[in-house]
Amino acid sequence: MRTGRTWRAVATAGLVSGLVLLPGGQAQSATCSVTAWQVPTGATTSAVHGYDGVRVAVGSTSRMVRVAGTWRHTDTRAAVWDDGRLVLRLTSETAVMDDVNAAGEVVGSEVVGSRRVAVTFDRLGTATPLPGRSTWDGYWASLVTSGGDVVGQAVTGDQRVVVLWPAAAPGTYRELPVPGVTDARPVAVDDQLRIVASTSSTTGGGYVRNTDGTWVPLAHPANGHADPWAIRDGRVVGRTLLDPNGFTVSEWNGAGALVRTYPTEAVIPRAIGGRGVVGGDALVDGGQRTVLWRDGVVVDRLPSVAAAFQLAAISDVERTLVGREGSYPNHLPVHYRCS
């Protein structure tokens, strides 16, 4: 289940609870060791799209080549890893695996005929299309909850709408339009089926759909708009982008109200843990690196995690950090085990 934009948060117990709290709310830094994941021979970059919170992750691997002075992805294939071991790599060049839950349900998209459609994948990588309107130009699934509810989007012309395939009614779908918005894109979902959508700056930038089915805007100042990244148990984190070039890292509740802003060194919040820890990027000693926050305050700067690490997810027991490491154009998947 992906609860964050590209990088997910699916934590329920542990990493911060395993740290030794010091006076003033500071924490003793966790000791973390890295494991490089298997990739196909020749692959030089990767992306982790979804993680089940325990072992299994989905994403893609590619080989980067330079063409006319520009780096390009080649040989891109969807992939499945089990605790870092590559267990499946699709032969299709058009299939995309976007998310996986603990039950092993994988969702994404594939080109069928002349358009891209939402699909589920079985354990052998065989794609089964999800239902949709024939009038849609294309549609795809990007999120799946632990209960099997699938969330994605559909495109018709220049309009985008959030789509739900409910686990309780297999073979059906529901369009979930945001009132007054024609370009909503789902970026995260929690286990209570609260959906966070990103919209254009002119329509406020971000909305959250509550358990009662209503969409509410994420609070933002008149000179800015919301840029949501993750949700967990009704807590939304992201950024408030300010005109012309500023931003603050922000946290909202499920009603869209602003709860707090983070210190100025915070850059991007990528994942939310089950006990309130938030993982993401911050400026530390003149560079950008992964840190952990609680209530907007840094509790661990993770000195044993490489500065080049990009966080994608936190395990359910909050002792494994999943992501990728390297420098452009080459990033390969890794995880850190922390204690």
Coordinates of C-alpha atoms in Angstrom, one line a residue:
M1 CA 0.0 0.0 0.0
R2 CA 1.5 3.3 -1.0
T3 CA 0.5 6.1 1.3
G4 CA 3.0 8.7 -0.2
R5 CA 3.8 10.2 -3.6
T6 CA 6.1 7.6 -5.2
W7 CA 7.9 7.2 -1.9
R8 CA 5.5 5.5 0.6
A9 CA 5.0 5.4 4.3
V10 CA 3.6 2.2 5.8
A11 CA 4.9 2.1 9.3
T12 CA 3.1 0.9 12.4
A13 CA 5.7 0.4 15.1
G14 CA 9.3 0.8 16.0
L15 CA 12.2 2.7 14.5
V16 CA 11.7 5.8 16.7
S17 CA 10.3 3.7 19.5
G18 CA 13.6 1.8 19.3
L19 CA 15.7 4.9 19.8
V20 CA 16.8 6.2 23.2
L21 CA 15.2 9.5 23.9
L22 CA 17.4 12.1 25.4
P23 CA 16.4 15.2 27.5
G24 CA 14.7 17.9 25.4
G25 CA 13.0 15.3 23.1
Q26 CA 16.2 14.5 21.2
A27 CA 17.0 10.9 20.2
Q28 CA 20.0 8.8 20.1
S29 CA 20.8 8.1 16.4
A30 CA 19.9 4.7 15.1
T31 CA 22.6 2.5 13.7
C32 CA 21.7 1.4 10.2
S33 CA 23.4 -1.0 7.7
V34 CA 22.8 -1.0 4.0
T35 CA 21.9 -3.9 1.6
A36 CA 22.0 -3.4 -2.1
W37 CA 19.1 -5.0 -4.0
Q38 CA 19.5 -7.3 -7.0
V39 CA 19.1 -5.7 -10.4
P40 CA 19.4 -7.2 -13.9
T41 CA 22.8 -7.2 -15.5
G42 CA 23.3 -3.8 -17.2
A43 CA 20.6 -2.0 -15.2
T44 CA 22.0 1.4 -14.0
T45 CA 18.9 3.0 -12.5
S46 CA 15.7 2.0 -10.7
A47 CA 12.6 3.3 -9.1
V48 CA 10.7 1.9 -6.1
H49 CA 7.0 2.7 -6.6
G50 CA 5.2 0.6 -3.9
Y51 CA 6.0 -1.5 -0.8
D52 CA 3.9 -3.9 1.2
G53 CA 5.5 -2.7 4.5
V54 CA 7.2 -6.0 5.2
R55 CA 9.3 -7.5 2.3
V56 CA 7.8 -7.0 -1.1
A57 CA 8.4 -3.9 -3.3
V58 CA 7.4 -3.1 -6.9
G59 CA 9.0 -0.6 -9.3
S60 CA 11.2 -0.7 -12.4
T61 CA 14.7 -1.0 -13.6
S62 CA 16.3 0.7 -16.6
R63 CA 19.6 1.3 -18.3
M64 CA 20.5 4.9 -18.8
V65 CA 22.2 5.9 -22.1
R66 CA 23.3 9.2 -23.4
V67 CA 21.7 10.3 -26.7
A68 CA 22.6 13.6 -28.3
G69 CA 23.8 14.9 -25.0
T70 CA 20.7 13.8 -23.1
W71 CA 20.3 10.9 -20.7
R72 CA 17.5 8.5 -21.7
H73 CA 15.9 5.4 -20.1
T74 CA 16.2 2.2 -22.1
D75 CA 15.2 -1.4 -21.4
T76 CA 12.7 -0.2 -18.7
R77 CA 10.9 -3.1 -17.2
A78 CA 8.5 -3.5 -14.2
A79 CA 10.1 -5.5 -11.4
V80 CA 9.2 -7.2 -8.1
W81 CA 11.6 -7.6 -5.2
D82 CA 11.3 -9.7 -2.1
D83 CA 13.5 -8.4 0.7
G84 CA 15.9 -7.1 -1.9
R85 CA 15.9 -10.3 -4.1
L86 CA 14.7 -9.7 -7.6
V87 CA 11.9 -12.3 -8.1
L88 CA 10.2 -11.0 -11.2
R89 CA 11.0 -8.7 -14.1
L90 CA 8.3 -8.4 -16.8
T91 CA 9.1 -8.8 -20.5
S92 CA 6.6 -6.1 -21.5
E93 CA 8.0 -2.7 -22.2
T94 CA 4.7 -1.0 -21.5
A95 CA 3.6 -2.5 -18.2
V96 CA 3.9 -0.4 -15.1
M97 CA 3.7 -1.8 -11.5
D98 CA 2.7 1.0 -9.1
D99 CA 1.8 -0.5 -5.8
V100 CA 1.5 -3.7 -3.7
N101 CA -0.2 -4.6 -0.4
A102 CA 0.6 -7.3 2.2
A103 CA -1.8 -9.7 0.5
G104 CA 0.4 -9.6 -2.6
E105 CA -2.1 -7.6 -4.7
V106 CA -0.2 -5.6 -7.3
V107 CA -1.8 -2.8 -9.3
G108 CA -0.6 -0.7 -12.2
S109 CA -1.3 -0.2 -15.9
E110 CA -0.6 -1.8 -19.3
V111 CA -1.3 -0.8 -22.9
V112 CA -4.2 -2.7 -24.2
G113 CA -5.0 -2.0 -27.9
S114 CA -4.5 1.7 -28.4
R115 CA -4.8 3.0 -24.8
R116 CA -3.4 2.5 -21.3
V117 CA -5.7 0.8 -18.9
A118 CA -5.6 0.0 -15.2
V119 CA -4.7 -3.6 -14.4
T120 CA -3.9 -6.0 -11.5
F121 CA -1.0 -8.4 -11.8
D122 CA -0.8 -12.0 -10.5
R123 CA 2.3 -13.5 -9.0
L124 CA 3.6 -14.5 -12.5
G125 CA 3.1 -11.0 -13.8
T126 CA 0.0 -11.7 -15.9
A127 CA -2.1 -8.5 -16.2
T128 CA -5.9 -8.5 -15.8
P129 CA -7.6 -5.2 -16.8
L130 CA -9.9 -3.4 -14.3
P131 CA -13.2 -2.1 -15.7
G132 CA -13.5 1.4 -17.0
R133 CA -15.4 3.7 -19.4
S134 CA -14.9 3.1 -23.1
T135 CA -15.0 6.9 -23.5
W136 CA -11.9 7.4 -21.4
D137 CA -8.7 8.1 -23.3
G138 CA -6.8 6.1 -20.7
Y139 CA -6.9 5.1 -17.1
W140 CA -4.6 3.5 -14.6
A141 CA -4.3 2.2 -11.0
S142 CA -1.7 3.7 -8.8
L143 CA -2.6 2.8 -5.2
V144 CA -4.0 -0.2 -3.3
T145 CA -5.0 -0.3 0.4
S146 CA -4.3 -3.3 2.7
G147 CA -8.0 -4.1 2.3
G148 CA -7.7 -4.3 -1.5
D149 CA -9.4 -1.1 -2.5
V150 CA -7.7 0.2 -5.7
V151 CA -7.4 3.9 -6.5
G152 CA -6.3 5.5 -9.7
Q153 CA -7.2 8.0 -12.3
A154 CA -8.9 8.4 -15.7
V155 CA -8.1 10.9 -18.5
T156 CA -10.5 12.3 -21.0
G157 CA -8.9 15.1 -23.1
D158 CA -7.3 17.5 -20.7
Q159 CA -9.5 16.4 -17.7
R160 CA -8.5 13.9 -15.0
V161 CA -10.7 12.3 -12.4
V162 CA -9.9 10.0 -9.4
V163 CA -11.3 6.5 -9.8
L164 CA -12.0 3.9 -7.1
W165 CA -12.3 0.2 -7.6
P166 CA -13.8 -0.9 -4.3
A167 CA -12.8 -4.3 -2.8
A168 CA -16.3 -4.8 -1.5
A169 CA -17.8 -4.7 -5.0
P170 CA -15.4 -6.5 -7.4
G171 CA -15.9 -5.7 -11.1
T172 CA -17.2 -2.2 -10.4
Y173 CA -15.7 1.3 -10.3
R174 CA -16.7 4.7 -9.1
E175 CA -15.6 8.1 -10.4
L176 CA -14.7 10.5 -7.5
P177 CA -14.7 14.0 -9.0
V178 CA -13.3 16.8 -6.8
P179 CA -15.9 19.6 -7.0
G180 CA -14.8 22.4 -9.3
V181 CA -11.6 20.6 -10.2
T182 CA -10.9 19.0 -13.6
D183 CA -7.3 17.8 -13.1
A184 CA -7.2 15.8 -9.8
R185 CA -4.5 13.1 -9.5
P186 CA -4.4 10.7 -6.6
V187 CA -1.0 10.7 -4.8
A188 CA -1.7 8.8 -1.6
V189 CA -4.2 6.7 0.3
D190 CA -4.5 5.4 3.9
D191 CA -6.1 2.3 5.2
Q192 CA -9.3 4.2 6.1
L193 CA -9.6 5.0 2.4
R194 CA -8.9 8.7 2.8
I195 CA -7.5 9.8 -0.6
V196 CA -5.1 12.7 -1.1
A197 CA -5.2 14.3 -4.6
S198 CA -2.9 16.8 -6.2
T199 CA -4.5 19.5 -8.3
S200 CA -3.3 22.6 -10.2
S201 CA -2.1 25.7 -8.3
T202 CA -5.2 27.6 -9.5
T203 CA -7.5 25.2 -7.6
G204 CA -5.5 25.1 -4.4
G205 CA -3.0 22.3 -5.1
G206 CA -4.3 19.6 -2.9
Y207 CA -7.5 18.0 -1.5
V208 CA -8.2 15.1 0.9
R209 CA -11.3 12.8 0.5
N210 CA -12.6 11.9 4.0
T211 CA -14.2 8.6 5.0
D212 CA -17.7 10.3 4.6
G213 CA -16.9 10.7 0.9
T214 CA -16.4 14.5 0.9
W215 CA -13.5 16.3 -0.6
V216 CA -12.0 19.1 1.4
P217 CA -9.1 21.4 0.3
L218 CA -5.8 21.5 2.2
A219 CA -5.5 24.9 3.8
H220 CA -3.0 27.3 2.1
P221 CA -2.3 31.0 2.1
A222 CA -3.5 33.4 -0.6
N223 CA 0.0 33.6 -2.1
G224 CA 0.5 29.8 -2.3
H225 CA -1.0 26.3 -2.8
A226 CA -0.7 22.9 -1.2
D227 CA 1.6 20.2 -2.5
P228 CA 0.6 17.0 -0.7
W229 CA 3.0 14.0 -0.5
A230 CA 1.7 11.4 2.0
I231 CA -1.1 10.4 4.3
R232 CA -1.4 8.1 7.3
D233 CA -4.4 7.7 9.6
G234 CA -5.8 11.0 8.5
R235 CA -2.5 12.9 8.9
V236 CA -1.3 14.6 5.6
V237 CA 2.2 15.9 5.1
G238 CA 3.6 17.8 2.1
R239 CA 4.7 21.3 1.2
T240 CA 3.0 24.7 0.9
L241 CA 4.4 26.3 -2.2
L242 CA 4.6 30.0 -2.0
D243 CA 4.8 32.6 -4.8
P244 CA 7.1 33.2 -6.4
N245 CA 9.7 30.6 -5.3
G246 CA 9.3 29.8 -1.6
F247 CA 7.9 26.8 0.3
T248 CA 7.4 25.4 3.8
V249 CA 7.0 21.8 4.8
S250 CA 3.5 21.5 6.2
E251 CA 1.2 19.0 8.0
W252 CA -2.6 19.0 7.8
N253 CA -5.4 16.9 9.5
G254 CA -8.1 15.0 7.7
A255 CA -10.3 18.0 7.7
G256 CA -7.7 19.9 5.6
A257 CA -6.8 22.3 8.5
L258 CA -3.1 23.2 8.8
V259 CA -1.6 21.6 12.0
R260 CA 1.9 22.8 11.8
T261 CA 4.8 23.9 9.7
Y262 CA 8.3 22.4 9.9
P263 CA 11.6 24.3 10.5
T264 CA 13.1 26.0 7.5
E265 CA 15.7 23.3 7.0
A266 CA 13.0 20.7 6.1
V267 CA 12.8 20.1 2.4
I268 CA 10.4 17.2 1.5
P269 CA 8.4 14.9 3.8
R270 CA 8.2 11.5 2.1
A271 CA 6.8 8.9 4.6
I272 CA 4.7 8.8 7.8
G273 CA 5.2 6.2 10.5
G274 CA 2.5 4.6 12.6
R275 CA 3.7 6.3 15.8
G276 CA 4.0 9.8 14.4
V277 CA 7.5 9.8 12.9
V278 CA 7.9 11.5 9.5
G279 CA 10.8 10.6 7.2
G280 CA 12.1 12.8 4.5
D281 CA 14.7 15.2 3.3
A282 CA 16.3 18.1 5.2
L283 CA 19.3 20.4 5.0
V284 CA 22.0 19.1 7.3
D285 CA 25.5 20.6 7.6
G286 CA 25.1 22.2 4.2
G287 CA 23.8 19.2 2.4
Q288 CA 20.5 17.5 1.8
R289 CA 19.9 14.1 3.5
T290 CA 17.3 11.8 5.0
V291 CA 16.1 12.6 8.5
L292 CA 13.2 11.7 10.9
W293 CA 10.9 14.2 12.5
R294 CA 8.4 14.0 15.3
D295 CA 5.8 16.8 15.7
G296 CA 7.9 18.9 13.3
V297 CA 11.2 18.4 15.2
V298 CA 14.2 16.4 14.0
V299 CA 14.6 13.3 16.2
D300 CA 17.2 11.5 14.1
R301 CA 19.6 12.7 11.4
L302 CA 20.5 9.1 10.6
P303 CA 24.3 9.6 10.3
S304 CA 24.9 6.0 9.3
V305 CA 22.6 6.4 6.3
A306 CA 24.4 7.7 3.2
A307 CA 23.7 11.2 2.1
A308 CA 22.9 9.9 -1.4
F309 CA 20.0 7.8 -0.1
Q310 CA 16.5 8.7 -1.2
L311 CA 13.7 7.4 1.1
A312 CA 10.8 5.6 -0.5
A313 CA 9.2 3.7 2.4
I314 CA 9.4 2.6 6.0
S315 CA 8.6 -0.9 7.0
D316 CA 5.7 -1.8 9.3
V317 CA 8.0 -2.4 12.2
E318 CA 9.9 0.8 11.4
R319 CA 13.3 -0.8 11.3
T320 CA 13.8 -0.9 7.6
L321 CA 14.2 2.1 5.4
V322 CA 13.6 1.4 1.7
G323 CA 14.7 3.6 -1.2
R324 CA 17.5 4.0 -3.7
E325 CA 21.0 5.3 -3.6
G326 CA 23.4 6.9 -6.1
S327 CA 23.7 10.1 -8.1
Y328 CA 22.1 11.1 -11.4
P329 CA 21.7 9.4 -13.8
N330 CA 22.4 6.2 -11.8
H331 CA 20.2 5.2 -8.8
L332 CA 20.0 1.6 -7.6
P333 CA 17.5 0.2 -4.9
V334 CA 18.7 -0.5 -1.4
H335 CA 17.3 -0.9 2.1
Y336 CA 18.8 0.1 5.5
R337 CA 18.1 -2.1 8.6
C338 CA 18.3 0.1 11.7
S339 CA 18.5 -0.6 15.4

